GROMACS .gro file of C-alpha atoms in nm:
model
  222
    1MET     CA    1   6.372  -5.700   6.252
    2ASP     CA    2   6.432  -5.988   6.010
    3VAL     CA    3   6.765  -6.132   5.900
    4THR     CA    4   6.784  -5.916   5.588
    5GLN     CA    5   6.732  -5.597   5.785
    6VAL     CA    6   6.999  -5.699   6.036
    7HIS     CA    7   7.243  -5.763   5.754
    8GLN     CA    8   7.162  -5.431   5.589
    9ALA     CA    9   7.198  -5.241   5.917
   10GLY     CA   10   7.532  -5.406   5.989
   11THR     CA   11   7.658  -5.331   5.640
   12PHE     CA   12   7.546  -4.969   5.675
   13PHE     CA   13   7.734  -4.915   6.001
   14ALA     CA   14   8.039  -5.096   5.869
   15SER     CA   15   8.035  -4.871   5.561
   16ILE     CA   16   8.038  -4.564   5.786
   17PHE     CA   17   8.351  -4.692   5.960
   18VAL     CA   18   8.514  -4.777   5.627
   19ILE     CA   19   8.451  -4.422   5.504
   20ALA     CA   20   8.595  -4.287   5.830
   21THR     CA   21   8.916  -4.483   5.776
   22THR     CA   22   8.982  -4.293   5.454
   23THR     CA   23   9.024  -3.973   5.658
   24MET     CA   24   9.288  -4.122   5.888
   25ARG     CA   25   9.657  -4.056   5.836
   26THR     CA   26   9.806  -4.278   6.107
   27MET     CA   27   9.805  -4.654   6.148
   28ILE     CA   28   9.683  -4.709   6.504
   29PRO     CA   29   9.335  -4.552   6.467
   30LEU     CA   30   9.310  -4.712   6.123
   31ARG     CA   31   9.366  -5.056   6.275
   32VAL     CA   32   9.116  -4.985   6.554
   33PHE     CA   33   8.846  -4.890   6.305
   34GLY     CA   34   8.936  -5.192   6.095
   35ILE     CA   35   8.881  -5.417   6.396
   36VAL     CA   36   8.541  -5.255   6.461
   37VAL     CA   37   8.440  -5.315   6.099
   38ASN     CA   38   8.554  -5.678   6.122
   39VAL     CA   39   8.350  -5.739   6.437
   40ILE     CA   40   8.036  -5.578   6.293
   41LEU     CA   41   8.051  -5.772   5.968
   42ILE     CA   42   8.133  -6.101   6.141
   43THR     CA   43   7.829  -6.055   6.366
   44THR     CA   44   7.589  -5.965   6.085
   45SER     CA   45   7.728  -6.240   5.862
   46LEU     CA   46   7.662  -6.497   6.133
   47ILE     CA   47   7.304  -6.378   6.168
   48SER     CA   48   7.240  -6.362   5.793
   49HIS     CA   49   7.446  -6.674   5.713
   50THR     CA   50   7.664  -6.482   5.467
   51TYR     CA   51   7.958  -6.718   5.496
   52PRO     CA   52   8.199  -6.570   5.237
   53THR     CA   53   8.188  -6.234   5.419
   54LEU     CA   54   8.220  -6.415   5.752
   55LEU     CA   55   8.528  -6.602   5.633
   56LEU     CA   56   8.692  -6.288   5.494
   57HIS     CA   57   8.656  -6.084   5.813
   58ALA     CA   58   8.739  -6.381   6.035
   59ILE     CA   59   9.077  -6.376   5.859
   60LEU     CA   60   9.117  -5.997   5.868
   61LEU     CA   61   9.028  -5.958   6.236
   62PRO     CA   62   9.330  -6.140   6.387
   63LEU     CA   63   9.555  -5.973   6.130
   64ASN     CA   64   9.435  -5.627   6.234
   65VAL     CA   65   9.466  -5.717   6.602
   66TYR     CA   66   9.823  -5.842   6.550
   67ARG     CA   67   9.929  -5.533   6.356
   68LEU     CA   68   9.775  -5.305   6.618
   69HIS     CA   69   9.957  -5.492   6.894
   70GLN     CA   70  10.283  -5.471   6.697
   71MET     CA   71  10.256  -5.094   6.654
   72LEU     CA   72  10.161  -5.032   7.018
   73GLN     CA   73  10.448  -5.253   7.132
   74LEU     CA   74  10.686  -5.060   6.909
   75VAL     CA   75  10.587  -4.730   7.069
   76ARG     CA   76  10.622  -4.878   7.419
   77ASP     CA   77  10.966  -5.019   7.340
   78VAL     CA   78  11.090  -4.688   7.201
   79LYS     CA   79  10.963  -4.501   7.507
   80LYS     CA   80  11.136  -4.754   7.731
   81SER     CA   81  11.463  -4.714   7.540
   82VAL     CA   82  11.448  -4.336   7.569
   83ASN     CA   83  11.408  -4.361   7.946
   84SER     CA   84  11.662  -4.638   8.007
   85ASP     CA   85  11.963  -4.772   7.816
   86LEU     CA   86  11.910  -4.611   7.472
   87SER     CA   87  11.892  -4.958   7.316
   88MET     CA   88  11.745  -4.995   6.968
   89GLU     CA   89  11.653  -5.362   6.996
   90TRP     CA   90  11.291  -5.268   6.929
   91LEU     CA   91  11.387  -5.228   6.562
   92LYS     CA   92  11.492  -5.592   6.527
   93PRO     CA   93  11.151  -5.721   6.405
   94PHE     CA   94  11.176  -5.481   6.110
   95MET     CA   95  11.534  -5.572   6.014
   96THR     CA   96  11.683  -5.818   5.765
   97GLU     CA   97  11.979  -6.044   5.837
   98ARG     CA   98  12.317  -6.005   5.666
   99GLN     CA   99  12.622  -6.229   5.699
  100CYS     CA  100  12.961  -6.051   5.707
  101SER     CA  101  13.306  -6.197   5.654
  102ALA     CA  102  13.634  -6.079   5.804
  103GLY     CA  103  13.779  -5.789   5.605
  104GLU     CA  104  13.445  -5.692   5.454
  105VAL     CA  105  13.361  -5.322   5.459
  106LEU     CA  106  12.997  -5.253   5.536
  107PHE     CA  107  13.022  -4.889   5.436
  108TYR     CA  108  13.285  -4.627   5.359
  109LYS     CA  109  13.337  -4.278   5.491
  110ASN     CA  110  13.156  -4.005   5.291
  111GLU     CA  111  12.939  -4.249   5.097
  112LYS     CA  112  12.563  -4.206   5.088
  113ALA     CA  113  12.396  -4.340   5.403
  114GLU     CA  114  12.078  -4.537   5.343
  115ASP     CA  115  12.052  -4.784   5.631
  116MET     CA  116  12.159  -4.870   5.983
  117PHE     CA  117  12.284  -5.193   6.137
  118TYR     CA  118  12.237  -5.390   6.458
  119ILE     CA  119  12.535  -5.610   6.550
  120VAL     CA  120  12.430  -5.966   6.636
  121SER     CA  121  12.766  -6.141   6.634
  122GLY     CA  122  13.126  -6.093   6.519
  123ARG     CA  123  13.359  -5.796   6.561
  124TYR     CA  124  13.339  -5.464   6.380
  125ARG     CA  125  13.555  -5.153   6.386
  126LEU     CA  126  13.512  -4.791   6.287
  127VAL     CA  127  13.834  -4.748   6.092
  128GLU     CA  128  13.902  -4.376   6.132
  129SER     CA  129  13.850  -4.365   6.509
  130GLY     CA  130  13.967  -4.719   6.580
  131ILE     CA  131  13.659  -4.786   6.793
  132GLU     CA  132  13.549  -5.149   6.810
  133LEU     CA  133  13.173  -5.195   6.836
  134PRO     CA  134  13.032  -5.455   7.077
  135VAL     CA  135  12.758  -5.706   7.007
  136GLY     CA  136  12.422  -5.535   7.051
  137ALA     CA  137  12.542  -5.200   6.919
  138ILE     CA  138  12.356  -4.999   6.657
  139VAL     CA  139  12.564  -4.819   6.398
  140GLY     CA  140  12.461  -4.586   6.119
  141GLU     CA  141  12.145  -4.441   6.268
  142LEU     CA  142  12.278  -4.087   6.288
  143GLY     CA  143  12.334  -4.071   5.912
  144MET     CA  144  11.958  -4.050   5.877
  145LEU     CA  145  11.957  -3.720   6.064
  146SER     CA  146  12.263  -3.562   5.904
  147PRO     CA  147  12.194  -3.294   5.639
  148ALA     CA  148  12.397  -3.466   5.367
  149ASN     CA  149  12.308  -3.825   5.469
  150GLU     CA  150  12.674  -3.923   5.441
  151ARG     CA  151  12.878  -4.168   5.644
  152THR     CA  152  13.122  -4.005   5.882
  153GLN     CA  153  13.341  -4.316   5.921
  154THR     CA  154  13.420  -4.648   5.756
  155LEU     CA  155  13.284  -4.966   5.917
  156GLU     CA  156  13.488  -5.283   5.871
  157CYS     CA  157  13.418  -5.638   5.984
  158ILE     CA  158  13.728  -5.778   6.156
  159GLU     CA  159  13.575  -6.110   6.261
  160ALA     CA  160  13.300  -6.291   6.070
  161GLY     CA  161  12.953  -6.241   6.211
  162THR     CA  162  12.595  -6.135   6.153
  163VAL     CA  163  12.427  -5.796   6.144
  164LEU     CA  164  12.065  -5.692   6.103
  165GLY     CA  165  11.994  -5.405   5.868
  166VAL     CA  166  11.703  -5.168   5.826
  167SER     CA  167  11.675  -4.897   5.564
  168TYR     CA  168  11.602  -4.536   5.646
  169ARG     CA  169  11.299  -4.565   5.419
  170GLN     CA  170  11.150  -4.833   5.644
  171VAL     CA  171  11.208  -4.616   5.950
  172GLU     CA  172  11.044  -4.323   5.771
  173GLU     CA  173  10.744  -4.542   5.688
  174LEU     CA  174  10.709  -4.633   6.055
  175TYR     CA  175  10.715  -4.263   6.135
  176VAL     CA  176  10.442  -4.186   5.880
  177GLN     CA  177  10.228  -4.469   6.016
  178ASN     CA  178  10.274  -4.353   6.373
  179PRO     CA  179  10.405  -4.000   6.446
  180GLU     CA  180  10.443  -4.088   6.815
  181PHE     CA  181  10.706  -4.342   6.716
  182GLY     CA  182  10.885  -4.074   6.514
  183PHE     CA  183  10.890  -3.836   6.809
  184TYR     CA  184  11.049  -4.090   7.041
  185PHE     CA  185  11.289  -4.209   6.771
  186LEU     CA  186  11.421  -3.854   6.732
  187LYS     CA  187  11.460  -3.824   7.109
  188LEU     CA  188  11.645  -4.154   7.119
  189ALA     CA  189  11.875  -4.068   6.829
  190SER     CA  190  11.950  -3.728   6.982
  191ALA     CA  191  12.031  -3.887   7.317
  192ARG     CA  192  12.268  -4.131   7.147
  193LEU     CA  193  12.433  -3.841   6.964
  194PHE     CA  194  12.500  -3.657   7.289
  195GLN     CA  195  12.623  -3.983   7.439
  196ASN     CA  196  12.873  -4.022   7.154
  197ILE     CA  197  12.989  -3.662   7.196
  198GLU     CA  198  13.044  -3.721   7.567
  199ARG     CA  199  13.252  -4.031   7.495
  200LEU     CA  200  13.460  -3.838   7.242
  201GLU     CA  201  13.522  -3.560   7.492
  202GLN     CA  202  13.633  -3.815   7.749
  203ARG     CA  203  13.877  -3.971   7.502
  204LEU     CA  204  14.017  -3.631   7.408
  205ALA     CA  205  14.058  -3.544   7.775
  206GLU     CA  206  14.243  -3.870   7.837
  207GLN     CA  207  14.474  -3.808   7.542
  208SER     CA  208  14.551  -3.453   7.655
  209GLU     CA  209  14.648  -3.554   8.008
  210PRO     CA  210  15.023  -3.512   8.074
  211PRO     CA  211  15.220  -3.835   8.111
  212PRO     CA  212  15.280  -3.946   8.468
  213ALA     CA  213  15.593  -3.803   8.626
  214ALA     CA  214  15.898  -4.021   8.602
  215ALA     CA  215  15.970  -4.221   8.910
  216SER     CA  216  16.223  -4.064   9.144
  217ALA     CA  217  16.572  -4.196   9.102
  218ALA     CA  218  16.676  -4.443   9.366
  219PRO     CA  219  16.922  -4.302   9.623
  220ALA     CA  220  17.283  -4.386   9.552
  221THR     CA  221  17.432  -4.656   9.769
  222VAL     CA  222  17.738  -4.578   9.974
   0.00000   0.00000   0.00000
């Protein structure tokens, strides 16, 4: 088989994989097939000395490998969060930074919810409940799952700091690209919802407890 035939055979097999990618709806198998196409065309381009094609796929190969690794890591991180501390730090690579000043309101109660936030630094308070959120907390994720997509409380910055934000649209895109991510995200959000309900019940129970009995009066001295 001469060089031309090798090149034609490689191009033929690569074309089959390219056609197969058009039938795929999720990102992980799409990236895998893309990597296979890159490897085939790099090999045949080396043999046939087709350097423009070689250069193109030499660039695309590490990009596809990186994106595949990123998506697989995302799924692993979400699974880990579901089974451990319910952290949403795995979303940080997809978030954008926002600086907040003291007194700034990030969102108001009953307004349309379109994004969620990860607290990096500073102090923030949910106004209606008076709850202060610690560094590392995620706020606003449950608005994505509510029927009306409305905020249930107002979030105010009480000490200047930084938050990371991600829109619901970006999260939805991640779900479309990888349904497994969406499944674990729903499990994680549901677990956090039940966790919040449990905390609220504990606070209500504490508030409903009767005040401690007054101390007994000291005996009168003779």
